[in-house]
Amino acid sequence: MNHIIQLRGISKSVKEPNGETRILFDDLDFSLSENERSIALLGRSGSGKSSLLRILAGLDIGYRGDYFYRDQLLPRTASAMAKHRLDHIGIVTQRYDLISDLNVVRNVKLALRGGASADEEAEKALSAVGLTGFGNKRVRRLSGGEAQRVAIARAIVKAPELLLADEPTGALDEDTENEVLDLFTSLGDSGARLVVATHSTRVADSCDRRLLLEGNRLVEIP
């Protein structure tokens, strides 16, 4: 089976506020294959869903184990992971991480390296998430659902191979959650892969595979 990403033997511990060390992952394995469009990561709060996404994004290199991209072992250095992230990965965080003083299109362009076509690419991404004509709006004037769509547009503007989403519908109402799910389905149809950390059964059920973080490892849910 051809894999896009594999994590092998990942182990990580974290310091608790009381000073004690807690094992987060113990010899954890993860893979995303070519024929999968989406994977849901489930688990109680504090189980490590967000931490696993940070490792997949190359934002956390403080672990033991190996990270393979298309069967090539990636150096576990900040510079190598930053390049990997820039070239292949888009990220949607729980808090959107938009800059409220900038307009929508400038927020989306933050994910690009610049260039004459940046405005056009940003507008195309906004159109893909149903926000045509929103480019000049200030982020502070957007609804929660609109802000989430801007965050997704910023994540997909560079056409990443992999989209990582951390609780992307956690603060949304049911109707807006449905809109975001439809958007993720559309992105999958166009070739993007999604790994999403979620508490939502509806989001999880929309994915090709569901994995539960339990006992420091991943367990597949039938």
mmCIF file of N, CA and C in Angstrom, residues 9-147:
data_model
loop_
_atom_site.group_PDB
_atom_site.id
_atom_site.type_symbol
_atom_site.label_atom_id
_atom_site.label_comp_id
_atom_site.label_asym_id
_atom_site.label_seq_id
_atom_site.Cartn_x
_atom_site.Cartn_y
_atom_site.Cartn_z
ATOM 1 N N GLY A 9 6.333 4.468 15.614
ATOM 2 C CA GLY A 9 6.935 4.399 16.931
ATOM 3 C C GLY A 9 7.008 5.738 17.651
ATOM 4 N N ILE A 10 5.962 6.535 17.535
ATOM 5 C CA ILE A 10 5.986 7.870 18.141
ATOM 6 C C ILE A 10 5.741 7.771 19.646
ATOM 7 N N SER A 11 6.666 8.336 20.403
ATOM 8 C CA SER A 11 6.522 8.412 21.855
ATOM 9 C C SER A 11 6.749 9.850 22.289
ATOM 10 N N LYS A 12 5.900 10.303 23.197
ATOM 11 C CA LYS A 12 6.003 11.686 23.671
ATOM 12 C C LYS A 12 5.433 11.786 25.079
ATOM 13 N N SER A 13 6.112 12.550 25.933
ATOM 14 C CA SER A 13 5.640 12.828 27.279
ATOM 15 C C SER A 13 5.476 14.330 27.447
ATOM 16 N N VAL A 14 4.573 14.715 28.349
ATOM 17 C CA VAL A 14 4.338 16.135 28.617
ATOM 18 C C VAL A 14 4.378 16.367 30.124
ATOM 19 N N LYS A 15 4.732 17.596 30.503
ATOM 20 C CA LYS A 15 4.736 17.992 31.904
ATOM 21 C C LYS A 15 3.361 18.513 32.308
ATOM 22 N N GLU A 16 2.817 17.985 33.388
ATOM 23 C CA GLU A 16 1.553 18.468 33.914
ATOM 24 C C GLU A 16 1.789 19.713 34.777
ATOM 25 N N PRO A 17 0.745 20.518 35.025
ATOM 26 C CA PRO A 17 0.901 21.710 35.868
ATOM 27 C C PRO A 17 1.463 21.410 37.258
ATOM 28 N N ASN A 18 1.198 20.191 37.766
ATOM 29 C CA ASN A 18 1.711 19.834 39.095
ATOM 30 C C ASN A 18 3.156 19.343 39.055
ATOM 31 N N GLY A 19 3.762 19.384 37.872
ATOM 32 C CA GLY A 19 5.156 18.985 37.743
ATOM 33 C C GLY A 19 5.371 17.542 37.377
ATOM 34 N N GLU A 20 4.314 16.739 37.414
ATOM 35 C CA GLU A 20 4.447 15.330 37.063
ATOM 36 C C GLU A 20 4.515 15.154 35.543
ATOM 37 N N THR A 21 5.161 14.093 35.117
ATOM 38 C CA THR A 21 5.284 13.767 33.696
ATOM 39 C C THR A 21 4.197 12.775 33.309
ATOM 40 N N ARG A 22 3.517 13.065 32.211
ATOM 41 C CA ARG A 22 2.468 12.174 31.710
ATOM 42 C C ARG A 22 2.834 11.688 30.318
ATOM 43 N N ILE A 23 2.720 10.384 30.111
ATOM 44 C CA ILE A 23 2.973 9.814 28.790
ATOM 45 C C ILE A 23 1.784 10.111 27.897
ATOM 46 N N LEU A 24 2.041 10.797 26.791
ATOM 47 C CA LEU A 24 0.976 11.141 25.854
ATOM 48 C C LEU A 24 0.853 10.081 24.769
ATOM 49 N N PHE A 25 1.969 9.718 24.148
ATOM 50 C CA PHE A 25 2.003 8.668 23.130
ATOM 51 C C PHE A 25 3.087 7.661 23.492
ATOM 52 N N ASP A 26 2.794 6.389 23.280
ATOM 53 C CA ASP A 26 3.748 5.329 23.576
ATOM 54 C C ASP A 26 3.813 4.369 22.395
ATOM 55 N N ASP A 27 4.843 4.533 21.566
ATOM 56 C CA ASP A 27 5.046 3.673 20.397
ATOM 57 C C ASP A 27 3.839 3.722 19.459
ATOM 58 N N LEU A 28 3.357 4.920 19.213
ATOM 59 C CA LEU A 28 2.157 5.131 18.386
ATOM 60 C C LEU A 28 2.517 5.094 16.906
ATOM 61 N N ASP A 29 1.659 4.446 16.119
ATOM 62 C CA ASP A 29 1.807 4.418 14.660
ATOM 63 C C ASP A 29 0.580 5.082 14.027
ATOM 64 N N PHE A 30 0.828 5.769 12.917
ATOM 65 C CA PHE A 30 -0.252 6.423 12.171
ATOM 66 C C PHE A 30 0.104 6.378 10.698
ATOM 67 N N SER A 31 -0.905 6.195 9.845
ATOM 68 C CA SER A 31 -0.649 6.246 8.402
ATOM 69 C C SER A 31 -1.861 6.802 7.678
ATOM 70 N N LEU A 32 -1.580 7.484 6.590
ATOM 71 C CA LEU A 32 -2.604 7.975 5.661
ATOM 72 C C LEU A 32 -2.221 7.474 4.280
ATOM 73 N N SER A 33 -3.075 6.627 3.714
ATOM 74 C CA SER A 33 -2.741 6.003 2.434
ATOM 75 C C SER A 33 -3.278 6.808 1.261
ATOM 76 N N GLU A 34 -2.800 6.475 0.084
ATOM 77 C CA GLU A 34 -3.195 7.167 -1.144
ATOM 78 C C GLU A 34 -4.698 7.073 -1.404
ATOM 79 N N ASN A 35 -5.298 5.952 -1.004
ATOM 80 C CA ASN A 35 -6.712 5.752 -1.340
ATOM 81 C C ASN A 35 -7.663 6.243 -0.258
ATOM 82 N N GLU A 36 -7.151 6.978 0.732
ATOM 83 C CA GLU A 36 -8.003 7.544 1.767
ATOM 84 C C GLU A 36 -8.135 9.055 1.565
ATOM 85 N N ARG A 37 -9.354 9.543 1.717
ATOM 86 C CA ARG A 37 -9.574 10.988 1.604
ATOM 87 C C ARG A 37 -9.594 11.669 2.952
ATOM 88 N N SER A 38 -10.045 10.964 3.993
ATOM 89 C CA SER A 38 -10.211 11.630 5.281
ATOM 90 C C SER A 38 -10.095 10.653 6.443
ATOM 91 N N ILE A 39 -9.507 11.143 7.530
ATOM 92 C CA ILE A 39 -9.377 10.387 8.774
ATOM 93 C C ILE A 39 -9.824 11.278 9.923
ATOM 94 N N ALA A 40 -10.655 10.746 10.818
ATOM 95 C CA ALA A 40 -11.076 11.455 12.017
ATOM 96 C C ALA A 40 -10.286 10.944 13.212
ATOM 97 N N LEU A 41 -9.781 11.878 14.014
ATOM 98 C CA LEU A 41 -9.120 11.554 15.277
ATOM 99 C C LEU A 41 -10.078 11.872 16.410
ATOM 100 N N LEU A 42 -10.425 10.852 17.185
ATOM 101 C CA LEU A 42 -11.351 11.006 18.297
ATOM 102 C C LEU A 42 -10.633 10.728 19.612
ATOM 103 N N GLY A 43 -11.248 11.165 20.705
ATOM 104 C CA GLY A 43 -10.670 10.933 22.023
ATOM 105 C C GLY A 43 -11.120 12.006 22.980
ATOM 106 N N ARG A 44 -11.031 11.685 24.257
ATOM 107 C CA ARG A 44 -11.444 12.659 25.273
ATOM 108 C C ARG A 44 -10.518 13.871 25.240
ATOM 109 N N SER A 45 -10.937 14.937 25.871
ATOM 110 C CA SER A 45 -10.098 16.129 25.986
ATOM 111 C C SER A 45 -8.813 15.768 26.728
ATOM 112 N N GLY A 46 -7.687 16.212 26.187
ATOM 113 C CA GLY A 46 -6.402 15.907 26.800
ATOM 114 C C GLY A 46 -5.787 14.605 26.359
ATOM 115 N N SER A 47 -6.461 13.877 25.455
ATOM 116 C CA SER A 47 -5.934 12.581 25.017
ATOM 117 C C SER A 47 -4.779 12.717 24.041
ATOM 118 N N GLY A 48 -4.628 13.911 23.429
ATOM 119 C CA GLY A 48 -3.488 14.122 22.541
ATOM 120 C C GLY A 48 -3.842 14.358 21.087
ATOM 121 N N LYS A 49 -5.115 14.612 20.783
ATOM 122 C CA LYS A 49 -5.518 14.820 19.397
ATOM 123 C C LYS A 49 -4.788 16.018 18.782
ATOM 124 N N SER A 50 -4.835 17.135 19.491
ATOM 125 C CA SER A 50 -4.178 18.350 18.980
ATOM 126 C C SER A 50 -2.668 18.152 18.905
ATOM 127 N N SER A 51 -2.105 17.445 19.869
ATOM 128 C CA SER A 51 -0.659 17.193 19.860
ATOM 129 C C SER A 51 -0.258 16.340 18.663
ATOM 130 N N LEU A 52 -1.089 15.359 18.326
ATOM 131 C CA LEU A 52 -0.789 14.526 17.162
ATOM 132 C C LEU A 52 -0.866 15.345 15.877
ATOM 133 N N LEU A 53 -1.842 16.249 15.789
ATOM 134 C CA LEU A 53 -1.921 17.124 14.613
ATOM 135 C C LEU A 53 -0.684 18.015 14.512
ATOM 136 N N ARG A 54 -0.190 18.494 15.648
ATOM 137 C CA ARG A 54 1.006 19.337 15.639
ATOM 138 C C ARG A 54 2.226 18.559 15.147
ATOM 139 N N ILE A 55 2.307 17.288 15.506
ATOM 140 C CA ILE A 55 3.400 16.450 15.001
ATOM 141 C C ILE A 55 3.244 16.257 13.490
ATOM 142 N N LEU A 56 2.030 15.958 13.044
ATOM 143 C CA LEU A 56 1.787 15.788 11.602
ATOM 144 C C LEU A 56 2.107 17.064 10.832
ATOM 145 N N ALA A 57 1.851 18.211 11.458
ATOM 146 C CA ALA A 57 2.120 19.497 10.804
ATOM 147 C C ALA A 57 3.590 19.891 10.865
ATOM 148 N N GLY A 58 4.388 19.152 11.620
ATOM 149 C CA GLY A 58 5.789 19.517 11.772
ATOM 150 C C GLY A 58 6.006 20.674 12.727
ATOM 151 N N LEU A 59 4.988 21.003 13.517
ATOM 152 C CA LEU A 59 5.102 22.088 14.481
ATOM 153 C C LEU A 59 5.715 21.629 15.801
ATOM 154 N N ASP A 60 5.667 20.335 16.042
ATOM 155 C CA ASP A 60 6.240 19.747 17.257
ATOM 156 C C ASP A 60 7.244 18.676 16.834
ATOM 157 N N ILE A 61 8.499 18.883 17.191
ATOM 158 C CA ILE A 61 9.533 17.886 16.877
ATOM 159 C C ILE A 61 10.106 17.279 18.152
ATOM 160 N N GLY A 62 9.438 17.531 19.273
ATOM 161 C CA GLY A 62 9.925 17.021 20.549
ATOM 162 C C GLY A 62 9.348 15.653 20.880
ATOM 163 N N TYR A 63 9.671 14.656 20.076
ATOM 164 C CA TYR A 63 9.166 13.298 20.280
ATOM 165 C C TYR A 63 10.212 12.302 19.805
ATOM 166 N N ARG A 64 10.016 11.047 20.162
ATOM 167 C CA ARG A 64 10.837 9.959 19.623
ATOM 168 C C ARG A 64 10.026 9.225 18.566
ATOM 169 N N GLY A 65 10.698 8.788 17.514
ATOM 170 C CA GLY A 65 10.020 8.074 16.448
ATOM 171 C C GLY A 65 10.357 8.665 15.088
ATOM 172 N N ASP A 66 9.736 8.130 14.053
ATOM 173 C CA ASP A 66 10.068 8.499 12.682
ATOM 174 C C ASP A 66 8.837 9.027 11.934
ATOM 175 N N TYR A 67 9.090 10.006 11.080
ATOM 176 C CA TYR A 67 8.060 10.627 10.249
ATOM 177 C C TYR A 67 8.463 10.402 8.795
ATOM 178 N N PHE A 68 7.608 9.691 8.055
ATOM 179 C CA PHE A 68 7.866 9.409 6.644
ATOM 180 C C PHE A 68 6.844 10.139 5.780
ATOM 181 N N TYR A 69 7.349 10.766 4.724
ATOM 182 C CA TYR A 69 6.477 11.361 3.718
ATOM 183 C C TYR A 69 6.766 10.662 2.392
ATOM 184 N N ARG A 70 5.771 9.956 1.872
ATOM 185 C CA ARG A 70 5.919 9.175 0.640
ATOM 186 C C ARG A 70 7.181 8.312 0.709
ATOM 187 N N ASP A 71 7.278 7.577 1.817
ATOM 188 C CA ASP A 71 8.334 6.594 2.070
ATOM 189 C C ASP A 71 9.719 7.194 2.268
ATOM 190 N N GLN A 72 9.813 8.511 2.345
ATOM 191 C CA GLN A 72 11.084 9.167 2.628
ATOM 192 C C GLN A 72 11.099 9.648 4.081
ATOM 193 N N LEU A 73 12.135 9.243 4.827
ATOM 194 C CA LEU A 73 12.260 9.662 6.211
ATOM 195 C C LEU A 73 12.621 11.141 6.274
ATOM 196 N N LEU A 74 11.824 11.928 6.981
ATOM 197 C CA LEU A 74 12.079 13.363 7.098
ATOM 198 C C LEU A 74 13.016 13.633 8.277
ATOM 199 N N PRO A 75 14.007 14.500 8.087
ATOM 200 C CA PRO A 75 14.856 14.901 9.220
ATOM 201 C C PRO A 75 14.001 15.616 10.268
ATOM 202 N N ARG A 76 14.196 15.255 11.511
ATOM 203 C CA ARG A 76 13.396 15.867 12.570
ATOM 204 C C ARG A 76 14.074 17.149 13.049
ATOM 205 N N THR A 77 14.101 18.135 12.135
ATOM 206 C CA THR A 77 14.650 19.449 12.446
ATOM 207 C C THR A 77 13.596 20.498 12.127
ATOM 208 N N ALA A 78 13.678 21.649 12.786
ATOM 209 C CA ALA A 78 12.686 22.703 12.580
ATOM 210 C C ALA A 78 12.676 23.177 11.128
ATOM 211 N N SER A 79 13.848 23.317 10.519
ATOM 212 C CA SER A 79 13.907 23.827 9.147
ATOM 213 C C SER A 79 13.326 22.828 8.153
ATOM 214 N N ALA A 80 13.651 21.538 8.323
ATOM 215 C CA ALA A 80 13.131 20.526 7.403
ATOM 216 C C ALA A 80 11.616 20.409 7.520
ATOM 217 N N MET A 81 11.116 20.451 8.739
ATOM 218 C CA MET A 81 9.676 20.338 8.938
ATOM 219 C C MET A 81 8.942 21.585 8.457
ATOM 220 N N ALA A 82 9.557 22.755 8.610
ATOM 221 C CA ALA A 82 8.938 23.988 8.114
ATOM 222 C C ALA A 82 8.803 23.934 6.592
ATOM 223 N N LYS A 83 9.815 23.447 5.908
ATOM 224 C CA LYS A 83 9.750 23.315 4.449
ATOM 225 C C LYS A 83 8.668 22.311 4.045
ATOM 226 N N HIS A 84 8.624 21.181 4.763
ATOM 227 C CA HIS A 84 7.605 20.165 4.487
ATOM 228 C C HIS A 84 6.208 20.751 4.659
ATOM 229 N N ARG A 85 6.025 21.505 5.724
ATOM 230 C CA ARG A 85 4.720 22.122 6.001
ATOM 231 C C ARG A 85 4.356 23.125 4.910
ATOM 232 N N LEU A 86 5.292 23.956 4.524
ATOM 233 C CA LEU A 86 5.029 24.973 3.504
ATOM 234 C C LEU A 86 4.698 24.338 2.157
ATOM 235 N N ASP A 87 5.350 23.237 1.846
ATOM 236 C CA ASP A 87 5.174 22.603 0.537
ATOM 237 C C ASP A 87 3.926 21.729 0.447
ATOM 238 N N HIS A 88 3.502 21.132 1.564
ATOM 239 C CA HIS A 88 2.513 20.060 1.457
ATOM 240 C C HIS A 88 1.297 20.163 2.371
ATOM 241 N N ILE A 89 1.314 21.045 3.373
ATOM 242 C CA ILE A 89 0.300 20.968 4.427
ATOM 243 C C ILE A 89 -0.418 22.301 4.627
ATOM 244 N N GLY A 90 -1.741 22.216 4.799
ATOM 245 C CA GLY A 90 -2.549 23.351 5.223
ATOM 246 C C GLY A 90 -3.131 23.059 6.593
ATOM 247 N N ILE A 91 -3.308 24.094 7.421
ATOM 248 C CA ILE A 91 -3.729 23.900 8.809
ATOM 249 C C ILE A 91 -4.917 24.806 9.125
ATOM 250 N N VAL A 92 -5.933 24.219 9.756
ATOM 251 C CA VAL A 92 -7.066 24.976 10.284
ATOM 252 C C VAL A 92 -7.105 24.745 11.790
ATOM 253 N N THR A 93 -6.937 25.808 12.568
ATOM 254 C CA THR A 93 -6.883 25.683 14.019
ATOM 255 C C THR A 93 -8.249 25.917 14.647
ATOM 256 N N GLN A 94 -8.342 25.617 15.942
ATOM 257 C CA GLN A 94 -9.612 25.791 16.653
ATOM 258 C C GLN A 94 -10.035 27.248 16.693
ATOM 259 N N ARG A 95 -9.066 28.161 16.796
ATOM 260 C CA ARG A 95 -9.386 29.580 17.008
ATOM 261 C C ARG A 95 -9.284 30.398 15.714
ATOM 262 N N TYR A 96 -9.151 29.732 14.593
ATOM 263 C CA TYR A 96 -9.057 30.367 13.276
ATOM 264 C C TYR A 96 -7.718 31.061 13.051
ATOM 265 N N ASP A 97 -7.176 31.749 14.086
ATOM 266 C CA ASP A 97 -5.888 32.451 13.994
ATOM 267 C C ASP A 97 -5.853 33.438 12.836
ATOM 268 N N LEU A 98 -6.920 34.207 12.706
ATOM 269 C CA LEU A 98 -6.975 35.274 11.713
ATOM 270 C C LEU A 98 -6.555 36.595 12.358
ATOM 271 N N ILE A 99 -6.067 37.517 11.552
ATOM 272 C CA ILE A 99 -5.666 38.834 12.043
ATOM 273 C C ILE A 99 -6.831 39.792 11.839
ATOM 274 N N SER A 100 -7.439 40.223 12.953
ATOM 275 C CA SER A 100 -8.708 40.954 12.886
ATOM 276 C C SER A 100 -8.576 42.315 12.206
ATOM 277 N N ASP A 101 -7.391 42.927 12.245
ATOM 278 C CA ASP A 101 -7.223 44.252 11.648
ATOM 279 C C ASP A 101 -7.026 44.208 10.133
ATOM 280 N N LEU A 102 -6.822 43.014 9.577
ATOM 281 C CA LEU A 102 -6.650 42.876 8.137
ATOM 282 C C LEU A 102 -7.965 42.459 7.492
ATOM 283 N N ASN A 103 -8.078 42.735 6.206
ATOM 284 C CA ASN A 103 -9.270 42.254 5.520
ATOM 285 C C ASN A 103 -9.109 40.780 5.170
ATOM 286 N N VAL A 104 -10.162 40.214 4.622
ATOM 287 C CA VAL A 104 -10.214 38.774 4.377
ATOM 288 C C VAL A 104 -9.127 38.326 3.395
ATOM 289 N N VAL A 105 -8.999 39.015 2.276
ATOM 290 C CA VAL A 105 -8.064 38.560 1.245
ATOM 291 C C VAL A 105 -6.615 38.643 1.736
ATOM 292 N N ARG A 106 -6.295 39.644 2.549
ATOM 293 C CA ARG A 106 -4.931 39.750 3.067
ATOM 294 C C ARG A 106 -4.641 38.628 4.064
ATOM 295 N N ASN A 107 -5.637 38.205 4.823
ATOM 296 C CA ASN A 107 -5.462 37.061 5.706
ATOM 297 C C ASN A 107 -5.159 35.785 4.920
ATOM 298 N N VAL A 108 -5.883 35.591 3.835
ATOM 299 C CA VAL A 108 -5.662 34.396 3.018
ATOM 300 C C VAL A 108 -4.273 34.425 2.383
ATOM 301 N N LYS A 109 -3.836 35.598 1.955
ATOM 302 C CA LYS A 109 -2.534 35.731 1.286
ATOM 303 C C LYS A 109 -1.356 35.464 2.215
ATOM 304 N N LEU A 110 -1.594 35.460 3.530
ATOM 305 C CA LEU A 110 -0.507 35.189 4.474
ATOM 306 C C LEU A 110 0.091 33.805 4.267
ATOM 307 N N ALA A 111 -0.673 32.895 3.672
ATOM 308 C CA ALA A 111 -0.185 31.528 3.455
ATOM 309 C C ALA A 111 0.651 31.406 2.183
ATOM 310 N N LEU A 112 0.708 32.471 1.386
ATOM 311 C CA LEU A 112 1.417 32.432 0.114
ATOM 312 C C LEU A 112 2.793 33.079 0.227
ATOM 313 N N ARG A 113 3.624 32.805 -0.743
ATOM 314 C CA ARG A 113 4.966 33.364 -0.764
ATOM 315 C C ARG A 113 5.020 34.696 -1.493
ATOM 316 N N GLY A 114 3.867 35.241 -1.805
ATOM 317 C CA GLY A 114 3.820 36.489 -2.549
ATOM 318 C C GLY A 114 3.769 36.234 -4.036
ATOM 319 N N GLY A 115 4.058 37.256 -4.823
ATOM 320 C CA GLY A 115 4.026 37.109 -6.264
ATOM 321 C C GLY A 115 2.839 37.826 -6.877
ATOM 322 N N ALA A 116 2.924 38.015 -8.183
ATOM 323 C CA ALA A 116 1.922 38.802 -8.891
ATOM 324 C C ALA A 116 0.540 38.151 -8.858
ATOM 325 N N SER A 117 0.488 36.830 -8.727
ATOM 326 C CA SER A 117 -0.801 36.139 -8.790
ATOM 327 C C SER A 117 -1.425 35.918 -7.426
ATOM 328 N N ALA A 118 -0.845 36.466 -6.345
ATOM 329 C CA ALA A 118 -1.317 36.184 -4.989
ATOM 330 C C ALA A 118 -2.776 36.590 -4.794
ATOM 331 N N ASP A 119 -3.153 37.783 -5.265
ATOM 332 C CA ASP A 119 -4.533 38.236 -5.110
ATOM 333 C C ASP A 119 -5.506 37.302 -5.826
ATOM 334 N N GLU A 120 -5.140 36.904 -7.032
ATOM 335 C CA GLU A 120 -5.996 36.015 -7.806
ATOM 336 C C GLU A 120 -6.145 34.657 -7.123
ATOM 337 N N GLU A 121 -5.034 34.131 -6.600
ATOM 338 C CA GLU A 121 -5.082 32.840 -5.920
ATOM 339 C C GLU A 121 -5.934 32.927 -4.659
ATOM 340 N N ALA A 122 -5.795 34.034 -3.920
ATOM 341 C CA ALA A 122 -6.591 34.208 -2.704
ATOM 342 C C ALA A 122 -8.073 34.295 -3.024
ATOM 343 N N GLU A 123 -8.438 35.031 -4.051
ATOM 344 C CA GLU A 123 -9.844 35.155 -4.440
ATOM 345 C C GLU A 123 -10.403 33.815 -4.907
ATOM 346 N N LYS A 124 -9.579 33.040 -5.584
ATOM 347 C CA LYS A 124 -10.016 31.710 -6.032
ATOM 348 C C LYS A 124 -10.304 30.811 -4.836
ATOM 349 N N ALA A 125 -9.435 30.866 -3.806
ATOM 350 C CA ALA A 125 -9.647 30.066 -2.598
ATOM 351 C C ALA A 125 -10.915 30.511 -1.874
ATOM 352 N N LEU A 126 -11.155 31.814 -1.823
ATOM 353 C CA LEU A 126 -12.370 32.319 -1.190
ATOM 354 C C LEU A 126 -13.619 31.862 -1.945
ATOM 355 N N SER A 127 -13.531 31.843 -3.252
ATOM 356 C CA SER A 127 -14.654 31.354 -4.050
ATOM 357 C C SER A 127 -14.922 29.880 -3.757
ATOM 358 N N ALA A 128 -13.841 29.105 -3.561
ATOM 359 C CA ALA A 128 -13.984 27.671 -3.305
ATOM 360 C C ALA A 128 -14.708 27.387 -1.995
ATOM 361 N N VAL A 129 -14.621 28.321 -1.043
ATOM 362 C CA VAL A 129 -15.297 28.114 0.242
ATOM 363 C C VAL A 129 -16.591 28.932 0.342
ATOM 364 N N GLY A 130 -17.055 29.448 -0.788
ATOM 365 C CA GLY A 130 -18.331 30.149 -0.815
ATOM 366 C C GLY A 130 -18.292 31.575 -0.321
ATOM 367 N N LEU A 131 -17.134 32.229 -0.423
ATOM 368 C CA LEU A 131 -17.004 33.609 0.064
ATOM 369 C C LEU A 131 -16.610 34.574 -1.058
ATOM 370 N N THR A 132 -17.137 34.362 -2.228
ATOM 371 C CA THR A 132 -16.906 35.297 -3.325
ATOM 372 C C THR A 132 -17.424 36.689 -2.936
ATOM 373 N N GLY A 133 -16.597 37.708 -3.144
ATOM 374 C CA GLY A 133 -16.990 39.069 -2.816
ATOM 375 C C GLY A 133 -16.690 39.490 -1.386
ATOM 376 N N PHE A 134 -16.070 38.583 -0.590
ATOM 377 C CA PHE A 134 -15.768 38.904 0.807
ATOM 378 C C PHE A 134 -14.356 39.456 0.991
ATOM 379 N N GLY A 135 -13.574 39.559 -0.070
ATOM 380 C CA GLY A 135 -12.160 39.876 0.048
ATOM 381 C C GLY A 135 -11.843 41.136 0.827
ATOM 382 N N ASN A 136 -12.651 42.176 0.663
ATOM 383 C CA ASN A 136 -12.357 43.457 1.299
ATOM 384 C C ASN A 136 -13.008 43.620 2.673
ATOM 385 N N LYS A 137 -13.743 42.614 3.130
ATOM 386 C CA LYS A 137 -14.370 42.701 4.448
ATOM 387 C C LYS A 137 -13.323 42.544 5.547
ATOM 388 N N ARG A 138 -13.520 43.261 6.646
ATOM 389 C CA ARG A 138 -12.663 43.118 7.815
ATOM 390 C C ARG A 138 -13.046 41.839 8.563
ATOM 391 N N VAL A 139 -12.032 41.115 9.033
ATOM 392 C CA VAL A 139 -12.276 39.854 9.724
ATOM 393 C C VAL A 139 -13.163 40.050 10.945
ATOM 394 N N ARG A 140 -13.003 41.171 11.638
ATOM 395 C CA ARG A 140 -13.766 41.397 12.867
ATOM 396 C C ARG A 140 -15.270 41.484 12.614
ATOM 397 N N ARG A 141 -15.662 41.692 11.367
ATOM 398 C CA ARG A 141 -17.082 41.824 11.039
ATOM 399 C C ARG A 141 -17.706 40.503 10.561
ATOM 400 N N LEU A 142 -16.944 39.431 10.575
ATOM 401 C CA LEU A 142 -17.446 38.154 10.086
ATOM 402 C C LEU A 142 -18.158 37.367 11.186
ATOM 403 N N SER A 143 -19.094 36.525 10.781
ATOM 404 C CA SER A 143 -19.691 35.574 11.713
ATOM 405 C C SER A 143 -18.700 34.442 11.980
ATOM 406 N N GLY A 144 -19.009 33.606 12.960
ATOM 407 C CA GLY A 144 -18.130 32.476 13.259
ATOM 408 C C GLY A 144 -17.959 31.541 12.073
ATOM 409 N N GLY A 145 -19.056 31.265 11.378
ATOM 410 C CA GLY A 145 -18.987 30.384 10.215
ATOM 411 C C GLY A 145 -18.177 30.982 9.084
ATOM 412 N N GLU A 146 -18.332 32.296 8.880
ATOM 413 C CA GLU A 146 -17.569 32.972 7.834
ATOM 414 C C GLU A 146 -16.080 32.992 8.170
ATOM 415 N N ALA A 147 -15.764 33.252 9.446
ATOM 416 C CA ALA A 147 -14.350 33.246 9.862
ATOM 417 C C ALA A 147 -13.733 31.869 9.665
#
